[in-house]
Short mmCIF file of C-alpha atoms and ligand atoms in Angstrom, two decimals:
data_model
loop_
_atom_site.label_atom_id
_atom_site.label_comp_id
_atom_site.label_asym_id
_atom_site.label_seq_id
_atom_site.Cartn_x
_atom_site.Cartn_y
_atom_site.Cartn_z
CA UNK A 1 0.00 0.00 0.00
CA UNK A 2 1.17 3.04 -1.01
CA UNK A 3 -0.08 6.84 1.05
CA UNK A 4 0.19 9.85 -0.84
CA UNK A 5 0.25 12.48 2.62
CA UNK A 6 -0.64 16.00 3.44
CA UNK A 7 -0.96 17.02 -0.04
CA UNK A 8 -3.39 19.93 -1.49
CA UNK A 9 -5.48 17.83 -3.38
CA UNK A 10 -7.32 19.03 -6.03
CA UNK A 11 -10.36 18.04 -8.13
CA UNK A 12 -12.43 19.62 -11.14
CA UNK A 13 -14.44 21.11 -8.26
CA UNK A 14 -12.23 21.78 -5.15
CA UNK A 15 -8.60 22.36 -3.34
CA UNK A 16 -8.25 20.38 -0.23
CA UNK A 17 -5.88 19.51 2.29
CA UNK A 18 -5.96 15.47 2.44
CA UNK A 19 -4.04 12.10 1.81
CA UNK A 20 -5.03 9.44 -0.70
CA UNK A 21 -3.99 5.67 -0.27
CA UNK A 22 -3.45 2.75 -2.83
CA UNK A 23 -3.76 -0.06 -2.80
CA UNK A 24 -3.36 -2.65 -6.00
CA UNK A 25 -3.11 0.18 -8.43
CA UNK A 26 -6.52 1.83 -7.27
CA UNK A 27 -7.04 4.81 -5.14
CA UNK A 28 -9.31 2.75 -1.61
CA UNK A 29 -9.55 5.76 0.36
CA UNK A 30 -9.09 9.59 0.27
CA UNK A 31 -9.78 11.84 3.59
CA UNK A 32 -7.31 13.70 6.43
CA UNK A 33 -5.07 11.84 8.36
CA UNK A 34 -5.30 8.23 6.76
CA UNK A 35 -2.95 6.49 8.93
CA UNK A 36 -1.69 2.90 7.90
CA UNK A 37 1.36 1.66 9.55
CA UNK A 38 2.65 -0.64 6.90
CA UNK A 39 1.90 1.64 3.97
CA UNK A 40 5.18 3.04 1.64
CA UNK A 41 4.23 6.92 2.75
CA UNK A 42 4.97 9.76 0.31
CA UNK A 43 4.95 12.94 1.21
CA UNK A 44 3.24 15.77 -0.43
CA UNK A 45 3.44 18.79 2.05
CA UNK A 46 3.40 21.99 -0.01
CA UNK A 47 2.44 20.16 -3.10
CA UNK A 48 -0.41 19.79 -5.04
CA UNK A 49 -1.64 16.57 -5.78
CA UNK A 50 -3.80 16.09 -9.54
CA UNK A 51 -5.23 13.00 -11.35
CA UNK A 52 -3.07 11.95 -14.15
CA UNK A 53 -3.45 14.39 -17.21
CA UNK A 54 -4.80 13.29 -19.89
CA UNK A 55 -4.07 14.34 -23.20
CA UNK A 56 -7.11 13.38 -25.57
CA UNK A 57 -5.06 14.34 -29.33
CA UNK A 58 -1.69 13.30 -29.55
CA UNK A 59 -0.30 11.29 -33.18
CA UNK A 60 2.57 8.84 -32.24
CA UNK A 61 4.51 7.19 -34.99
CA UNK A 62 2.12 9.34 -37.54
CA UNK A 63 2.89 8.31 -41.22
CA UNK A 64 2.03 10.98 -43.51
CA UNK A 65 3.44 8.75 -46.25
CA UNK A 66 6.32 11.62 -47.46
CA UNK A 67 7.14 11.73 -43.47
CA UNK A 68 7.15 10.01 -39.97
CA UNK A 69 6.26 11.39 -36.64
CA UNK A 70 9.27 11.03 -34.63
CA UNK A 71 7.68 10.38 -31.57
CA UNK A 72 6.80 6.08 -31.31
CA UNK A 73 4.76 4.62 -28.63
CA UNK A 74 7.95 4.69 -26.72
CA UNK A 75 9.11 7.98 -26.83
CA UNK A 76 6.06 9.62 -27.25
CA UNK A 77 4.55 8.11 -23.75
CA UNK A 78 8.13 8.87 -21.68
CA UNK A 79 7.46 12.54 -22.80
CA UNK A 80 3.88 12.17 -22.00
CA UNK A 81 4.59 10.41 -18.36
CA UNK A 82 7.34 13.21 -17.40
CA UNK A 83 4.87 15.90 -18.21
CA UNK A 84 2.26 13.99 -15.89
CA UNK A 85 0.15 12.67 -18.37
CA UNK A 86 -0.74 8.84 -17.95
CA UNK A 87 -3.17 8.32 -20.32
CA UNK A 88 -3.62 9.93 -24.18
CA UNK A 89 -5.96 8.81 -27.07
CA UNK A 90 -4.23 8.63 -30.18
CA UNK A 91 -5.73 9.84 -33.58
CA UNK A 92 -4.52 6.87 -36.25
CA UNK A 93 -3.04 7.53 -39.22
CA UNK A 94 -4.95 7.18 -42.81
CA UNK A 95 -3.89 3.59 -44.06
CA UNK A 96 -3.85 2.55 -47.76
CA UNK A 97 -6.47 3.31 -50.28
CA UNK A 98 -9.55 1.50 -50.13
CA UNK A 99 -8.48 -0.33 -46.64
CA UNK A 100 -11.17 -1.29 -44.35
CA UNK A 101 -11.73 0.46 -41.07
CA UNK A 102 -10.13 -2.53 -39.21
CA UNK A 103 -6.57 -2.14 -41.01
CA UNK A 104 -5.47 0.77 -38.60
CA UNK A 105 -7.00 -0.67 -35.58
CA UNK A 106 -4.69 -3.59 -36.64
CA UNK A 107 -1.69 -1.33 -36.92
CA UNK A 108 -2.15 0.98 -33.95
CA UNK A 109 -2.11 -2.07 -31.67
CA UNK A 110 0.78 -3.42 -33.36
CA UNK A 111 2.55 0.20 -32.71
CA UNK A 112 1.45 0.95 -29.46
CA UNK A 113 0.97 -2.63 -27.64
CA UNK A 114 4.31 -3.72 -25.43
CA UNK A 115 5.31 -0.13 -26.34
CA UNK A 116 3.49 2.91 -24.90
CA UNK A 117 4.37 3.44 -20.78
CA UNK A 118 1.39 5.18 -20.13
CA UNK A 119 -2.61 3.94 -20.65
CA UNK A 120 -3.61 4.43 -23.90
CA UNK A 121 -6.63 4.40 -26.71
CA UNK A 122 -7.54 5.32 -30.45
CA UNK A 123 -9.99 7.53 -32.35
CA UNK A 124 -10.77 5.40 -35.50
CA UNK A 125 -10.19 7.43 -38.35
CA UNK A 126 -12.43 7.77 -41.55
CA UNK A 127 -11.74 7.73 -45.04
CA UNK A 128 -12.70 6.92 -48.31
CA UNK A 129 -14.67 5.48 -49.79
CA UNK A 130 -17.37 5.90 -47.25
CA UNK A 131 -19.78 3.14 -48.10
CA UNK A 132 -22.24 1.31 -46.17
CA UNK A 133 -20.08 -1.33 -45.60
CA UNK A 134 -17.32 1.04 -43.99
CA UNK A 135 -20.13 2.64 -41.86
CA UNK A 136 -20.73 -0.12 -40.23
CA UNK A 137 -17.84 -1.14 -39.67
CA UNK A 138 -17.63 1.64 -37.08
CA UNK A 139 -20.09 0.38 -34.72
CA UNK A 140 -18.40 -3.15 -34.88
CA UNK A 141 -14.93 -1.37 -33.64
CA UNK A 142 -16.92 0.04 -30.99
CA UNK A 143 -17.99 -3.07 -29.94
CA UNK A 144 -14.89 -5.04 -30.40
CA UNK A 145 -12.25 -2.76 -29.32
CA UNK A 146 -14.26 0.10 -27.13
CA UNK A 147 -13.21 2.80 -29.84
CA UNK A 148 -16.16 5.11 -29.42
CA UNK A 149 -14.89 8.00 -31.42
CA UNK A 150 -13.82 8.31 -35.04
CA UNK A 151 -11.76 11.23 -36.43
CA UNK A 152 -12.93 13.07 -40.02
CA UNK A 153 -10.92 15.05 -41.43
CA UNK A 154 -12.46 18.57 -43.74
CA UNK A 155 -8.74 18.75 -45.62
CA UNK A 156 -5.89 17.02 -46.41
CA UNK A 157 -5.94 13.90 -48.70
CA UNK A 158 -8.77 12.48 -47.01
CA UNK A 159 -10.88 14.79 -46.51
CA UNK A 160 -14.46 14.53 -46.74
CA UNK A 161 -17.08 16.14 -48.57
CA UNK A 162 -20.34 17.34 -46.96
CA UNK A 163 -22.28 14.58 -48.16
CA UNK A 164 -19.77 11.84 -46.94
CA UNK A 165 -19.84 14.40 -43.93
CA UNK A 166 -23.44 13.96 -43.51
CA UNK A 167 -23.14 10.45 -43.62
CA UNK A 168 -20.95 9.22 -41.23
CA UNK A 169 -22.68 11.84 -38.95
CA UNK A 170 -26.23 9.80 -39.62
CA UNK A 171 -24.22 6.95 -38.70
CA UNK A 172 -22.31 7.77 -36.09
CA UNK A 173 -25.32 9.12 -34.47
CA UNK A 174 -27.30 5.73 -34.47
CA UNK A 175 -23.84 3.93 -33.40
CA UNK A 176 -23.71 5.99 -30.45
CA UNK A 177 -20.00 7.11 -31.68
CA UNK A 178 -18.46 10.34 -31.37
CA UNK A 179 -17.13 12.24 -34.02
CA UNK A 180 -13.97 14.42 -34.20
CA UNK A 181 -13.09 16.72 -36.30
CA UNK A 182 -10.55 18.29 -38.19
CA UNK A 183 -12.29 21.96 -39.52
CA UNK A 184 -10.51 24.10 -42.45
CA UNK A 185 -11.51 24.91 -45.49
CA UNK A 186 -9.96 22.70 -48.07
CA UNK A 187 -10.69 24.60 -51.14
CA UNK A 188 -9.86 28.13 -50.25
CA UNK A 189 -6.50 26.75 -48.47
CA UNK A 190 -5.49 24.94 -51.22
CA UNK A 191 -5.84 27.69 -53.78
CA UNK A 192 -3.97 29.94 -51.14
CA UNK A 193 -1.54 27.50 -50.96
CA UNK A 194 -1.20 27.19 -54.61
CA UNK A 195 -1.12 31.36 -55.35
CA UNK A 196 1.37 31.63 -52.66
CA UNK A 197 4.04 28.83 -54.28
CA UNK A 198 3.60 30.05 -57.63
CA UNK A 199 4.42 33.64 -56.42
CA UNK A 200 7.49 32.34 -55.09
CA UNK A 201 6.15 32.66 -51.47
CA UNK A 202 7.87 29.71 -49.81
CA UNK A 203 8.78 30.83 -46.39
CA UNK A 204 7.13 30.01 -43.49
CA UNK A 205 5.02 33.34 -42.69
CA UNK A 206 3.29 32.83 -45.67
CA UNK A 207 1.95 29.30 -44.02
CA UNK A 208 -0.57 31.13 -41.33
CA UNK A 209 -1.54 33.63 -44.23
CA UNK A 210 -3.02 30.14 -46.27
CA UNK A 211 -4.67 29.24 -43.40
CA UNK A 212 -6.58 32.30 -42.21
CA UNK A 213 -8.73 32.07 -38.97
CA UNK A 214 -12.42 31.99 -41.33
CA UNK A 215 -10.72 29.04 -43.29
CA UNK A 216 -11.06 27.49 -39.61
CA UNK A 217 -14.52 29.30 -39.18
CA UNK A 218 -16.13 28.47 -41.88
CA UNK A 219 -15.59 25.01 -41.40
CA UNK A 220 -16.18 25.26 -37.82
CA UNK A 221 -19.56 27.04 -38.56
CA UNK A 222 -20.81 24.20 -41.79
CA UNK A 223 -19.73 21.00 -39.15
CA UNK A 224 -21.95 22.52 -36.14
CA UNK A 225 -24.75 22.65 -38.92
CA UNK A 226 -24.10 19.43 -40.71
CA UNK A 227 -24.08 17.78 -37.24
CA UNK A 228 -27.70 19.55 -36.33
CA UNK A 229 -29.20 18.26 -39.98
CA UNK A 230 -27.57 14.91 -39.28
CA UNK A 231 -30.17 14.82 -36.20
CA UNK A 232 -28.37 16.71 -33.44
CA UNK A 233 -24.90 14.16 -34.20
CA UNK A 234 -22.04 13.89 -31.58
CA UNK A 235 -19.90 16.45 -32.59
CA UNK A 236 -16.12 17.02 -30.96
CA UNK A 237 -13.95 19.92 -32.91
CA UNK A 238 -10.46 19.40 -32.24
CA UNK A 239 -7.74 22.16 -31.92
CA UNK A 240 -10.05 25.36 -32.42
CA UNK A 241 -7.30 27.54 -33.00
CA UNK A 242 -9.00 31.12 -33.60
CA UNK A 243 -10.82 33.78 -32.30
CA UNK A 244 -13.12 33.90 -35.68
CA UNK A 245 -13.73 29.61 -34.87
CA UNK A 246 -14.35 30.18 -31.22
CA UNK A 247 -17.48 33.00 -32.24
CA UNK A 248 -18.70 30.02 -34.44
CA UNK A 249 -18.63 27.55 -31.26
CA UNK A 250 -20.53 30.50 -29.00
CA UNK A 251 -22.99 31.81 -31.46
CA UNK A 252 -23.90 27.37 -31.19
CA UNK A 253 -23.36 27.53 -27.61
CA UNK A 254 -25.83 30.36 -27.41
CA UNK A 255 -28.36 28.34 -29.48
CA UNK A 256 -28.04 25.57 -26.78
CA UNK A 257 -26.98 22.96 -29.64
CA UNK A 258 -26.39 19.62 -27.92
CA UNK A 259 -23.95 16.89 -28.26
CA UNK A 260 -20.92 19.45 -28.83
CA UNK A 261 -18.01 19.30 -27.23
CA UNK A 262 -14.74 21.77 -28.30
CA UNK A 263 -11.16 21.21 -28.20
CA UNK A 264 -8.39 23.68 -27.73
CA UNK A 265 -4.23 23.12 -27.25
CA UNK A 266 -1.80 24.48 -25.63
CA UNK A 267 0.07 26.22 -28.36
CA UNK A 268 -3.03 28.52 -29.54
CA UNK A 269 -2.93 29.41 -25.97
CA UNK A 270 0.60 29.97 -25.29
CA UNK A 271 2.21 30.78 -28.68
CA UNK A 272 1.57 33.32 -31.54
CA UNK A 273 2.61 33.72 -35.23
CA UNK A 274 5.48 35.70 -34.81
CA UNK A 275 7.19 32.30 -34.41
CA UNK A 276 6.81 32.17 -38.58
CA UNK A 277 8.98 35.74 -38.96
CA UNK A 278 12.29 33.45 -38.88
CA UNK A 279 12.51 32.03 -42.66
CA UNK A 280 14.00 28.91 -40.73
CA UNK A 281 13.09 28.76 -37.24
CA UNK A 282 9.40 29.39 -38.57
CA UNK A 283 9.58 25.85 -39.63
CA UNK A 284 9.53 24.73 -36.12
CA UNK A 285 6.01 25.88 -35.62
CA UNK A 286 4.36 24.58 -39.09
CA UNK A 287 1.11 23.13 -37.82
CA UNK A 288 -2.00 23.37 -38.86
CA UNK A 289 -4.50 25.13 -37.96
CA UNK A 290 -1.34 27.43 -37.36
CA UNK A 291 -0.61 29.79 -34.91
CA UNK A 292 -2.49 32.98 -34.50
CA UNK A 293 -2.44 36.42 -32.67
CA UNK A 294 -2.20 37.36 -28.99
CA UNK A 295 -5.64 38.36 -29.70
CA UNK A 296 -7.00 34.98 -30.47
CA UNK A 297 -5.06 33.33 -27.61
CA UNK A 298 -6.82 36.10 -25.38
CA UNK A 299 -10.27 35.24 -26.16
CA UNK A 300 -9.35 31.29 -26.16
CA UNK A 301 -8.01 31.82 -22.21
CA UNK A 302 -11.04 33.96 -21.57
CA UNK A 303 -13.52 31.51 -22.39
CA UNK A 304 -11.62 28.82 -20.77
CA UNK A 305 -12.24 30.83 -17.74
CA UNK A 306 -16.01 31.75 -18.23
CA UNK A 307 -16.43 27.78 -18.50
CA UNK A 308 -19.72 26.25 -21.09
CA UNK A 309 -17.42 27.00 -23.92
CA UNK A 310 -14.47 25.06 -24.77
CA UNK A 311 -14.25 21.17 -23.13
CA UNK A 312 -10.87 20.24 -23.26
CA UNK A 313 -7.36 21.42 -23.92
CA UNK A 314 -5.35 18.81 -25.61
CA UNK A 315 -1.63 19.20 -27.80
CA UNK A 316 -1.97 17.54 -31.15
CA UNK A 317 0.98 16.57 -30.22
CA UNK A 318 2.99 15.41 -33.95
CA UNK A 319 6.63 16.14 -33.65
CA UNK A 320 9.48 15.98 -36.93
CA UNK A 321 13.11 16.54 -35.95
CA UNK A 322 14.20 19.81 -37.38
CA UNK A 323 18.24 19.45 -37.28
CA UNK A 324 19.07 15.85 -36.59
CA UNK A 325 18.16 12.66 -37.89
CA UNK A 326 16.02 13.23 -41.15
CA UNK A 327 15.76 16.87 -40.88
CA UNK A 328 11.94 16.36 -41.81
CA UNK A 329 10.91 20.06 -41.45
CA UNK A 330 13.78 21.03 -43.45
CA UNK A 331 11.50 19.81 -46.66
CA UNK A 332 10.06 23.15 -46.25
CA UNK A 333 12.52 25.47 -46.02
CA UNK A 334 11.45 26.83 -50.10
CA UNK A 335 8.50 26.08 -49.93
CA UNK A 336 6.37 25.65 -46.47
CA UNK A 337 3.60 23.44 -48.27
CA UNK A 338 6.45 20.44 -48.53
CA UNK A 339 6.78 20.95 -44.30
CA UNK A 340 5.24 18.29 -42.24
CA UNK A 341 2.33 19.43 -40.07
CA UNK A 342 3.00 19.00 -36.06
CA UNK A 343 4.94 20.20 -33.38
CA UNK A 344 6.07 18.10 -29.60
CA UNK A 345 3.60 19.42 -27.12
CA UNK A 346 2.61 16.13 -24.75
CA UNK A 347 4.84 16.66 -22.85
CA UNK A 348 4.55 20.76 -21.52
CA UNK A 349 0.64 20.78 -21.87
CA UNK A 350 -0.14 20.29 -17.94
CA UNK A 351 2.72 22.62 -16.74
CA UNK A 352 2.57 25.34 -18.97
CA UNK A 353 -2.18 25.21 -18.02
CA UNK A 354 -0.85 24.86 -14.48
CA UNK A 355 2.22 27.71 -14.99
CA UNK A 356 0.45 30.04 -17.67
CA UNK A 357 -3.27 29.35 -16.21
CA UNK A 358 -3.25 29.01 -12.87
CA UNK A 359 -0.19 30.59 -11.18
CA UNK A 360 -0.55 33.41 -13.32
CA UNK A 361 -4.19 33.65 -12.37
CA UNK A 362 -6.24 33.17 -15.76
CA UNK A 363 -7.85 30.02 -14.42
CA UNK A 364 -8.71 27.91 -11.04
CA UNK A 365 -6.87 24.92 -10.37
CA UNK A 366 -10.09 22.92 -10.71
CA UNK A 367 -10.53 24.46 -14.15
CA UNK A 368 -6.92 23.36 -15.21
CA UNK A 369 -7.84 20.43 -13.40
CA UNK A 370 -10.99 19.66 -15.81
CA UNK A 371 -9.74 21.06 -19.03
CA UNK A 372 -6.48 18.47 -18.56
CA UNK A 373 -7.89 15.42 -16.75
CA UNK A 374 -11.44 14.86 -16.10
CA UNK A 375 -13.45 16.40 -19.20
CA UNK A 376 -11.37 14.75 -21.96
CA UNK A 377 -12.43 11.78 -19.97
CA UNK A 378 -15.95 12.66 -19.96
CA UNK A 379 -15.67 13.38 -23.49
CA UNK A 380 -13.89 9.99 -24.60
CA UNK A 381 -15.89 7.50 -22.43
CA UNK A 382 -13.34 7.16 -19.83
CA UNK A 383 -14.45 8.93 -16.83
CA UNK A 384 -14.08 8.49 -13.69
CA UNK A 385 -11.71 5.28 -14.29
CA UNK A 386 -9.28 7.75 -15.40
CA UNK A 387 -8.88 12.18 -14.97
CA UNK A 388 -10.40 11.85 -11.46
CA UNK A 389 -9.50 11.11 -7.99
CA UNK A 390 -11.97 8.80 -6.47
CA UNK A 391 -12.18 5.75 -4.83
CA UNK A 392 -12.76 3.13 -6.53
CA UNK A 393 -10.73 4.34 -9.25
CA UNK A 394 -7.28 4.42 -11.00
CA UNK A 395 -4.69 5.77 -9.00
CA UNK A 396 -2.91 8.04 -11.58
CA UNK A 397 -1.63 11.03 -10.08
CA UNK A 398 0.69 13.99 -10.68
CA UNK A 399 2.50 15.64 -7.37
CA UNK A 400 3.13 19.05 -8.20
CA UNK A 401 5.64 22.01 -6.40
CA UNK A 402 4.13 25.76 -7.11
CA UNK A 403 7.54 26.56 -5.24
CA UNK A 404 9.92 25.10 -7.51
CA UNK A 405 10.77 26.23 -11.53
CA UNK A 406 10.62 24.32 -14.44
CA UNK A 407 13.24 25.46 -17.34
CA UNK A 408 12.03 24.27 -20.86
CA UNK A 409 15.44 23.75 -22.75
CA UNK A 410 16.92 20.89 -24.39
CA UNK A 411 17.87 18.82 -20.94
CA UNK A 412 14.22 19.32 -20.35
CA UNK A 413 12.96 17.60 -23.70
CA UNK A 414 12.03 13.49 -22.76
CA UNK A 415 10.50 12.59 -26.25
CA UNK A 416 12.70 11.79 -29.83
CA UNK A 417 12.24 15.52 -30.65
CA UNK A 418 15.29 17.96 -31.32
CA UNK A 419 13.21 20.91 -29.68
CA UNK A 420 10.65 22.05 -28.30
CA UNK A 421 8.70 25.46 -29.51
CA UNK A 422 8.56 26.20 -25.65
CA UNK A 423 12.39 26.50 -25.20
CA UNK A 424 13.45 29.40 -23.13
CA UNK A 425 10.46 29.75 -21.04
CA UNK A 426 10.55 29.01 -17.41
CA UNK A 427 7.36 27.72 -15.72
CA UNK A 428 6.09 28.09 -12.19
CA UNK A 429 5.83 24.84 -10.63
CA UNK A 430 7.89 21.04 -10.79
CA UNK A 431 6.84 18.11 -11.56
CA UNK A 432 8.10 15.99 -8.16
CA UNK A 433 5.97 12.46 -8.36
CA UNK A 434 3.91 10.35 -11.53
CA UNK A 435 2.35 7.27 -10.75
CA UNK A 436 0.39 4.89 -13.26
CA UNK A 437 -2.12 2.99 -11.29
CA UNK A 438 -0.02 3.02 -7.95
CA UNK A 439 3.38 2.56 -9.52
CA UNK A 440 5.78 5.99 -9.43
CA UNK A 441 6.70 6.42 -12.85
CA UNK A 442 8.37 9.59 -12.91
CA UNK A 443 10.67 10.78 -9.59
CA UNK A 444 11.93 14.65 -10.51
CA UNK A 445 12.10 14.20 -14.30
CA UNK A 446 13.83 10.99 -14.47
CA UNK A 447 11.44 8.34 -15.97
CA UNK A 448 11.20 5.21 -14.17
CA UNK A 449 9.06 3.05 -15.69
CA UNK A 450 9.31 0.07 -18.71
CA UNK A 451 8.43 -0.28 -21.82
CA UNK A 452 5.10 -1.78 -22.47
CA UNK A 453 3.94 -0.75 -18.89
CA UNK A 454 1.17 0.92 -20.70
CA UNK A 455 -2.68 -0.66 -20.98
CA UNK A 456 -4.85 -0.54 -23.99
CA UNK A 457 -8.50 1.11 -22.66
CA UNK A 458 -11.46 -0.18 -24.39
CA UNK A 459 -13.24 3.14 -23.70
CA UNK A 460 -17.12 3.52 -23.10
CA UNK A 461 -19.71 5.99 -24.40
CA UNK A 462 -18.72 9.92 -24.73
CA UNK A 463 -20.83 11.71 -22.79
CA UNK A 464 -21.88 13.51 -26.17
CA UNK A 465 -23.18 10.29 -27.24
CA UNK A 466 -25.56 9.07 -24.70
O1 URP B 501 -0.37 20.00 -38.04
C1 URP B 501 -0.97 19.08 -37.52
N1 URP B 501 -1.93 19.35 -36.70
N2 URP B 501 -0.65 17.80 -37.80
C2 URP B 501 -1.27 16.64 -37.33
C3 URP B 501 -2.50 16.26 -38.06
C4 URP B 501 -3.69 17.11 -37.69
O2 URP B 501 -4.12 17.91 -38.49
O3 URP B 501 -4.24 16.97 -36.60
ZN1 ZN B 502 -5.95 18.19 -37.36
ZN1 ZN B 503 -4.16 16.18 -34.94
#
């Protein structure tokens, strides 16, 4: 038995002063002075004590077929575990043409299983053709394998049209499954894309200017209706990135429309697109939706903190080395379109909401505490198992110190990435203690668990979905 003591606990809904014992991986009791003679004691005094983060977007071992996430199972989890997130849902890759739904189910386990070192589950991922046979496969991988959420993407090569939209919605709907999405305008960003190349406008800057905020809006604004048409469908929009996108989510909040939920991540709260003035640096930060303007990140922090607006903030977490090993983001530097999309981000999400939200007073520690941990469980079908701190329930926990620093520089970085786009900053609070169900994991950045430690979660329902 294991007792986590004297520790400011906190919840999605409170701060208190308490201990919380284990025992075979699962929190049995939480209250003051739990005393147990024989129990390993840790102690927390002057710490904060959260449920594991959990980080609901993240692509390990993505292949974008010209490219290769850097980040595997392996290294992607470490960085995951030393930022205190013990469980992530991973968005699959597209797999070959005409594949059924079933192929990347296939592959993800055989990437992930024996691998990851922290809990772990999929979004199925559409793509085409969408037939009727495909659509059902969906509700037979939620059966099978407890993947209740499937990803669509509105660009890229995949991307679907509004009909094929409409569909899956229909179906998803009846299947109980929640679907994600990816929201941009594929037509007008491709012929922006296309005007800026043949201009000769290569460098990075010109990637945000192809990928204006309404090219996110507009999409934003046609899902939240396809959704309603498709009979009130569960709809999750990942990484709202904009100002323009989050008026699109409101104006639907304001309508009451049900079954939404609404994604932000870290770096369109933390970052803006100055990062793209460097020709080369700018590279670093080619993502997409990409960066945007203080402005934006203002309005996305404010409505974290009113609360009814955005759910969850997860990372979208994609990294490509940018000096050593392949150089992948150097495929851009002429022209930004031949850049991989994704940046690292698993592993600073939960300091830099607890550093940049709550010690610097733009949110509650319960609100960090449900925008990391407890809503994307609620969201994914996972709740309380993990993201809360219950009885009953998996003991993953993060001990926190507001007291000490944490530097973000390259001794910092745990995953297979060369940087980080956080480097230089230096966050309020440490990282002292992870544990995965009762074992310590992490012990002051030094990872020590083992490969494979990780377990695959057959997830239930999303609350969107019931
Ligand atoms: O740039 C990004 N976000 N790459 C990963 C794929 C996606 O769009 O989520
Ligand atoms: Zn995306
Ligand atoms: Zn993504």
């Amino acid at each position: 038995m294991k007792l986590i003591k004297n520790g400011m606990i906190a919840t999605d809904s409170e701060v208190y002063k308490g201990d919380i014992l284990i025992d075979c991986g699962k929190i049995v009791a939480i209250g003051a002075d739990i005393g147990i003679e024989d129990a390993e004691v840790v102690d927390a005094s002057g710490c904060y004590v959260l449920p594991g983060a959990v980080d609901v977007h993240t692509h390990m071992d993505l292949d974008v077929g010209f490219a290769r996430a850097i980040d595997d199972f392996y290294d992607g989890t470490v960085a995951a575990a030393c930022g205190g997130t013990t469980t992530i849902v991973d968005h699959m890759a597209f797999g070959p043409k005409d594949c059924s739904l079933w192929h990347q189910v296939n592959e993800y386990h055989r990437l992930a299983d024996g691998n990851a070192v922290v809990d772990y589950g999929f979004h199925g991922v559409m793509q085409h053709p969408i037939t009727g046979d495909r659509l059902a496969e969906i509700s037979e991988i939620k059966e099978k394998e407890g993947i209740s959420s499937f990803k669509v993407y509105m660009t890229y090569d995949y991307g679907l049209s509004d009909d094929e939209l409409f569909n899956v919605l229909r179906a998803a709907k009846d299947a109980g499954i929640v679907i994600t999405v990816h929201c941009e305008n594929h037509g007008v960003l491709t012929q922006l894309r296309k005007e800026f190349v043949e201009q000769g406008h290569g460098e990075a800057k010109y990637h945000p200017l192809s990928r204006p905020p309404r090219v996110e809006a507009e999409a934003v604004n046609r899902m939240i209706h396809i959704a309603a048409l498709a009979g009130d469908a569960p709809l999750y929009i990942v990484h709202l990135s904009s100002a323009e996108g989050l008026h699109e989510v409101m104006k639907a909040r304001a309508e009451g429309r049900p079954n939404l939920g609404v994604e932000t991540c870290t770096q369109y709260l933390i970052l803006n697109d100055s990062l793209y003035d460097d020709p080369k640096e700018g590279l670093k930060a080619i993502m997409s939706p990409p960066l945007r303007k203080d402005s934006d990140r203002e309005e996305l922090w404010k409505a974290l903190a009113d609360g009814g607006i955005i759910d969850t903030v997860a990372t979208d977490h994609c990294p490509f080395h940018f000096k050593s090993g392949k150089a992948e983001k150097q495929y851009g530097k002429d022209d930004f379109t031949k850049c991989p999309n994704g940046a690292p981000g698993v592993q600073e999400r939960l300091m830099l909401l607890f550093s940049e939200g709550f010690m610097k007073g733009r949110l509650s520690l319960p609100q960090v505490v449900k925008y990391a941990c407890s809503e994307p469980c609620r969201m994914f079908g996972m709740y309380p198992q993990k993201g809360s701190l219950e009885p009953g329930t998996d003991a993953d926990i993060v001990i926190i110190d507001p007291e000490k620093k944490t530097v973000i520089d390259k001794d910092y970085i745990r995953g297979a990435s060369d940087y980080s786009c956080y480097e230089g900053m230096e966050l309020d609070g440490h990282i002292e203690k992870v544990f995965l169900r009762g074992d310590e994991i992490v012990s002051d950045g030094k990872f020590l668990g083992k490969r494979g430690d990780g377990k695959y979660l057959k997830r239930a329902a999303s609350v969107l979905a019931k």
